[in-house]
């Protein structure tokens, strides 16, 4: 296909860039990408304009690429679908790096489209040029250097097919980020973009069948090796351990299958707060769901009595040190359920990869002999310890963060997504999040455990999504306060519960808390007035000091856009209360 009119060189170049931009965005739309987040810049003009013009895709602009990266990450996490990012040349793409790393570790499909100068302007001190080739190293599923636009059918076919294959790499069995480095030659603005739309339409008509196939593609079911199923089902004293398995949020059928597996084997389910299981109605009704294991495993005698011979691990292993020590002391055989690409055994246990999908494993397990005593011992302890924690929480002050967390888990309405910041927030949730029947999903950037990008990820999650709630510490909030700049392009409802303990409360749990340098170099209290910070960004703010107001806020997220509520706590008191209730074993990371 050749562009018509023999326009001037500059006009022909601008037309070609416009056509390529339109083709890229339209192919992405047809492949199922529904959100493009772009950051302003000139080299990326053709892609950005195409995104803005393409009616099928939601295109938003975010100034700070670091924040944009996390926003896209949050949107992809919540939807389970790939989200595209566009940026200009220079350091812009480098600012996507932390979000790309998190996406890679936590298997989130991101398509990063960086733009670059053409080959003749690289390595010669031209402005705004850095080496963008394989910028993200091994932190992406694939890298594609996209050749300079050419006005030929073979170039257009190459673009289409590269996108088709790359989306499979981002969104296939082992989800993760994919990086494309596009190069564009100036100029970018053509005088008659309408004529290009017509050409694009003709071009796409000839591509329709190839691209449509991918959207119809669904994840294949993988059956387990029968011999391994035989081994698994030979154990009476087993546990299903579901750690950080946020991806299950987009697959409600898998929760049903886990319940079926638990029922058939007679194995209780130990559920981390970062699996959606703690909020699953189905699991509360049909299985033995254990959430207070961290408490009763501290008791040596009790853990002897609860000695498992086998573990079925789904998702990452829970981070609880007590739980990991318990596994190490009994060395049960650990069946690691997954597609086999990823080693999910951080304790180098007696582990066996069990390559299968949850649905296929559930179908492969027939009726088994169940040890009722085993199941009952676990459920009795769960009831006992749940009541103990309830009593401690009731007598604790509202300003104890563990209490705030438990109250939120009790107050939260259905149909609400939750995002937990790293640091003490996720740890308090692990200890105090009460199981419930809301079916809500819980997310956290628990791949690389960064406190960067917290607000932006939560905003991305809530953008055009469910009413959502973020619980964050003060430093995590400030680290990403640029996320507040996105208020005006953000379309959703997000209640931010800001736990202000005047610095990094997590470090109070470490021996460094005794050091003279503690406040200056570790706790690092900041001096920002959150009310004023919110006001200057046009964001609604309220200080909350009691449970009734918290309840009211948590029950009225829908329709209120972005709102920040601040609860001031005391990190030194919190440590004491936490130890009294829980004897924590925490590490700052
Ligand atoms: C990007 C990044 N920088 C530094 C850290 C180390 N770190 C872990 S927790 C923490 C303090 C967080 O403080 P805050 O958000 O107030 O939570 P709190 O500890 O008070 O619960 C820091 C600096 C990190 N995890 N990620
Ligand atoms: Mg703090």
mmCIF file of N, CA and C and ligand atoms in Angstrom, residues 98 401 421-428 448-454 472-479 498-509 522-524 569 571 587-589, ligand 1:
data_model
loop_
_atom_site.group_PDB
_atom_site.id
_atom_site.type_symbol
_atom_site.label_atom_id
_atom_site.label_comp_id
_atom_site.label_asym_id
_atom_site.label_seq_id
_atom_site.Cartn_x
_atom_site.Cartn_y
_atom_site.Cartn_z
ATOM 1 N N UNK A 98 10.327 1.353 37.828
ATOM 2 C CA UNK A 98 9.816 0.637 39.009
ATOM 3 C C UNK A 98 8.500 -0.097 38.745
ATOM 4 N N UNK A 401 -3.389 0.883 64.796
ATOM 5 C CA UNK A 401 -3.577 0.631 63.364
ATOM 6 C C UNK A 401 -4.205 -0.737 63.103
ATOM 7 N N UNK A 421 -0.948 -0.677 50.944
ATOM 8 C CA UNK A 421 0.433 -0.221 50.750
ATOM 9 C C UNK A 421 1.375 -1.218 51.402
ATOM 10 N N UNK A 422 2.629 -1.194 50.949
ATOM 11 C CA UNK A 422 3.637 -1.994 51.637
ATOM 12 C C UNK A 422 3.955 -1.356 52.985
ATOM 13 N N UNK A 423 4.833 -1.974 53.723
ATOM 14 C CA UNK A 423 5.198 -1.582 55.089
ATOM 15 C C UNK A 423 4.212 -2.173 56.095
ATOM 16 N N UNK A 424 3.876 -1.463 57.185
ATOM 17 C CA UNK A 424 3.043 -2.094 58.216
ATOM 18 C C UNK A 424 1.611 -2.320 57.738
ATOM 19 N N UNK A 425 1.154 -1.544 56.759
ATOM 20 C CA UNK A 425 -0.233 -1.693 56.292
ATOM 21 C C UNK A 425 -0.536 -3.142 55.916
ATOM 22 N N UNK A 426 0.301 -3.717 55.064
ATOM 23 C CA UNK A 426 0.014 -5.080 54.603
ATOM 24 C C UNK A 426 0.205 -6.081 55.752
ATOM 25 N N UNK A 427 1.133 -5.780 56.656
ATOM 26 C CA UNK A 427 1.365 -6.703 57.784
ATOM 27 C C UNK A 427 0.207 -6.651 58.781
ATOM 28 N N UNK A 428 -0.297 -5.449 59.058
ATOM 29 C CA UNK A 428 -1.465 -5.352 59.945
ATOM 30 C C UNK A 428 -2.652 -6.075 59.311
ATOM 31 N N UNK A 448 7.836 -6.470 44.304
ATOM 32 C CA UNK A 448 9.122 -5.917 44.723
ATOM 33 C C UNK A 448 8.994 -5.162 46.038
ATOM 34 N N UNK A 449 7.774 -5.154 46.624
ATOM 35 C CA UNK A 449 7.525 -4.556 47.948
ATOM 36 C C UNK A 449 7.873 -3.071 48.046
ATOM 37 N N UNK A 450 7.783 -2.342 46.938
ATOM 38 C CA UNK A 450 8.155 -0.922 46.964
ATOM 39 C C UNK A 450 7.101 -0.072 47.657
ATOM 40 N N UNK A 451 7.555 1.024 48.288
ATOM 41 C CA UNK A 451 6.579 1.996 48.801
ATOM 42 C C UNK A 451 6.368 3.099 47.762
ATOM 43 N N UNK A 452 6.998 2.952 46.596
ATOM 44 C CA UNK A 452 6.791 3.919 45.517
ATOM 45 C C UNK A 452 5.519 3.537 44.730
ATOM 46 N N UNK A 453 4.869 4.522 44.169
ATOM 47 C CA UNK A 453 3.752 4.233 43.258
ATOM 48 C C UNK A 453 2.460 3.778 43.924
ATOM 49 N N UNK A 454 2.350 3.915 45.234
ATOM 50 C CA UNK A 454 1.190 3.369 45.941
ATOM 51 C C UNK A 454 -0.120 4.046 45.512
ATOM 52 N N UNK A 472 -2.892 3.282 53.308
ATOM 53 C CA UNK A 472 -1.471 3.590 53.097
ATOM 54 C C UNK A 472 -0.855 4.270 54.311
ATOM 55 N N UNK A 473 0.452 4.074 54.475
ATOM 56 C CA UNK A 473 1.202 4.824 55.480
ATOM 57 C C UNK A 473 1.517 6.218 54.956
ATOM 58 N N UNK A 474 2.000 7.083 55.847
ATOM 59 C CA UNK A 474 2.282 8.470 55.471
ATOM 60 C C UNK A 474 3.479 8.570 54.512
ATOM 61 N N UNK A 475 4.540 7.788 54.736
ATOM 62 C CA UNK A 475 5.702 7.900 53.839
ATOM 63 C C UNK A 475 5.386 7.346 52.460
ATOM 64 N N UNK A 476 4.667 6.237 52.418
ATOM 65 C CA UNK A 476 4.288 5.671 51.117
ATOM 66 C C UNK A 476 3.436 6.688 50.353
ATOM 67 N N UNK A 477 2.527 7.345 51.049
ATOM 68 C CA UNK A 477 1.658 8.342 50.399
ATOM 69 C C UNK A 477 2.505 9.490 49.835
ATOM 70 N N UNK A 478 3.453 9.965 50.644
ATOM 71 C CA UNK A 478 4.262 11.115 50.200
ATOM 72 C C UNK A 478 5.220 10.738 49.070
ATOM 73 N N UNK A 479 5.701 9.501 49.103
ATOM 74 C CA UNK A 479 6.631 9.035 48.067
ATOM 75 C C UNK A 479 6.002 9.203 46.682
ATOM 76 N N UNK A 498 -5.340 7.220 55.017
ATOM 77 C CA UNK A 498 -3.940 7.563 55.262
ATOM 78 C C UNK A 498 -3.645 7.401 56.753
ATOM 79 N N UNK A 499 -2.810 6.419 57.057
ATOM 80 C CA UNK A 499 -2.453 6.179 58.453
ATOM 81 C C UNK A 499 -1.185 6.980 58.729
ATOM 82 N N UNK A 500 -1.349 8.084 59.424
ATOM 83 C CA UNK A 500 -0.201 8.961 59.655
ATOM 84 C C UNK A 500 0.395 8.702 61.041
ATOM 85 N N UNK A 501 1.495 7.947 61.041
ATOM 86 C CA UNK A 501 2.199 7.702 62.312
ATOM 87 C C UNK A 501 3.521 8.450 62.331
ATOM 88 N N UNK A 502 3.591 9.491 61.492
ATOM 89 C CA UNK A 502 4.726 10.405 61.504
ATOM 90 C C UNK A 502 6.047 9.713 61.186
ATOM 91 N N UNK A 503 6.048 8.916 60.121
ATOM 92 C CA UNK A 503 7.291 8.269 59.693
ATOM 93 C C UNK A 503 7.107 6.788 59.440
ATOM 94 N N UNK A 504 8.219 6.102 59.315
ATOM 95 C CA UNK A 504 8.188 4.666 58.999
ATOM 96 C C UNK A 504 8.025 3.821 60.249
ATOM 97 N N UNK A 505 6.784 3.491 60.563
ATOM 98 C CA UNK A 505 6.481 2.702 61.760
ATOM 99 C C UNK A 505 7.129 1.325 61.718
ATOM 100 N N UNK A 506 7.351 0.831 60.524
ATOM 101 C CA UNK A 506 7.914 -0.519 60.388
ATOM 102 C C UNK A 506 9.278 -0.634 61.074
ATOM 103 N N UNK A 507 10.040 0.453 61.035
ATOM 104 C CA UNK A 507 11.402 0.384 61.581
ATOM 105 C C UNK A 507 11.406 0.312 63.110
ATOM 106 N N UNK A 508 10.257 0.663 63.720
ATOM 107 C CA UNK A 508 10.131 0.545 65.176
ATOM 108 C C UNK A 508 10.219 -0.919 65.604
ATOM 109 N N UNK A 509 9.975 -1.824 64.661
ATOM 110 C CA UNK A 509 9.992 -3.258 64.991
ATOM 111 C C UNK A 509 11.383 -3.862 64.861
ATOM 112 N N UNK A 522 15.964 6.708 59.723
ATOM 113 C CA UNK A 522 15.097 5.542 59.493
ATOM 114 C C UNK A 522 13.613 5.921 59.589
ATOM 115 N N UNK A 523 13.205 6.447 60.725
ATOM 116 C CA UNK A 523 11.780 6.816 60.843
ATOM 117 C C UNK A 523 11.460 7.968 59.885
ATOM 118 N N UNK A 524 12.387 8.875 59.721
ATOM 119 C CA UNK A 524 12.274 10.028 58.817
ATOM 120 C C UNK A 524 10.892 10.703 58.800
ATOM 121 N N UNK A 569 -1.963 8.131 64.087
ATOM 122 C CA UNK A 569 -1.691 7.070 65.063
ATOM 123 C C UNK A 569 -0.309 7.335 65.678
ATOM 124 N N UNK A 571 3.250 5.518 66.339
ATOM 125 C CA UNK A 571 4.001 4.298 65.975
ATOM 126 C C UNK A 571 4.620 3.602 67.186
ATOM 127 N N UNK A 587 10.158 -7.684 59.199
ATOM 128 C CA UNK A 587 11.377 -7.158 58.571
ATOM 129 C C UNK A 587 11.012 -5.948 57.740
ATOM 130 N N UNK A 588 11.800 -4.924 57.783
ATOM 131 C CA UNK A 588 11.600 -3.856 56.784
ATOM 132 C C UNK A 588 12.306 -4.314 55.533
ATOM 133 N N UNK A 589 11.783 -3.938 54.368
ATOM 134 C CA UNK A 589 12.468 -4.367 53.153
ATOM 135 C C UNK A 589 12.810 -3.164 52.326
HETATM 136 C C1 LIG B 1 10.879 2.424 46.928
HETATM 137 C C2 LIG B 1 11.183 1.978 48.314
HETATM 138 N N1 LIG B 1 12.034 2.692 49.078
HETATM 139 C C3 LIG B 1 12.303 2.324 50.357
HETATM 140 C C4 LIG B 1 11.693 1.203 50.889
HETATM 141 C C5 LIG B 1 12.017 0.801 52.323
HETATM 142 N N2 LIG B 1 10.854 1.016 53.210
HETATM 143 C C6 LIG B 1 10.050 0.001 53.550
HETATM 144 S S1 LIG B 1 8.835 0.485 54.551
HETATM 145 C C7 LIG B 1 9.373 2.060 54.599
HETATM 146 C C8 LIG B 1 8.666 3.099 55.447
HETATM 147 C C9 LIG B 1 7.230 3.247 55.094
HETATM 148 O O1 LIG B 1 6.611 4.171 55.948
HETATM 149 P P1 LIG B 1 5.043 4.396 55.915
HETATM 150 O O2 LIG B 1 4.562 4.384 54.522
HETATM 151 O O3 LIG B 1 4.739 5.615 56.711
HETATM 152 O O4 LIG B 1 4.465 3.087 56.591
HETATM 153 P P2 LIG B 1 4.625 2.567 58.100
HETATM 154 O O5 LIG B 1 5.958 1.890 58.193
HETATM 155 O O6 LIG B 1 4.541 3.730 59.008
HETATM 156 O O7 LIG B 1 3.530 1.580 58.230
HETATM 157 C C10 LIG B 1 10.501 2.217 53.795
HETATM 158 C C11 LIG B 1 11.219 3.499 53.616
HETATM 159 C C12 LIG B 1 10.810 0.468 50.049
HETATM 160 N N3 LIG B 1 10.189 -0.626 50.447
HETATM 161 N N4 LIG B 1 10.558 0.890 48.795
#
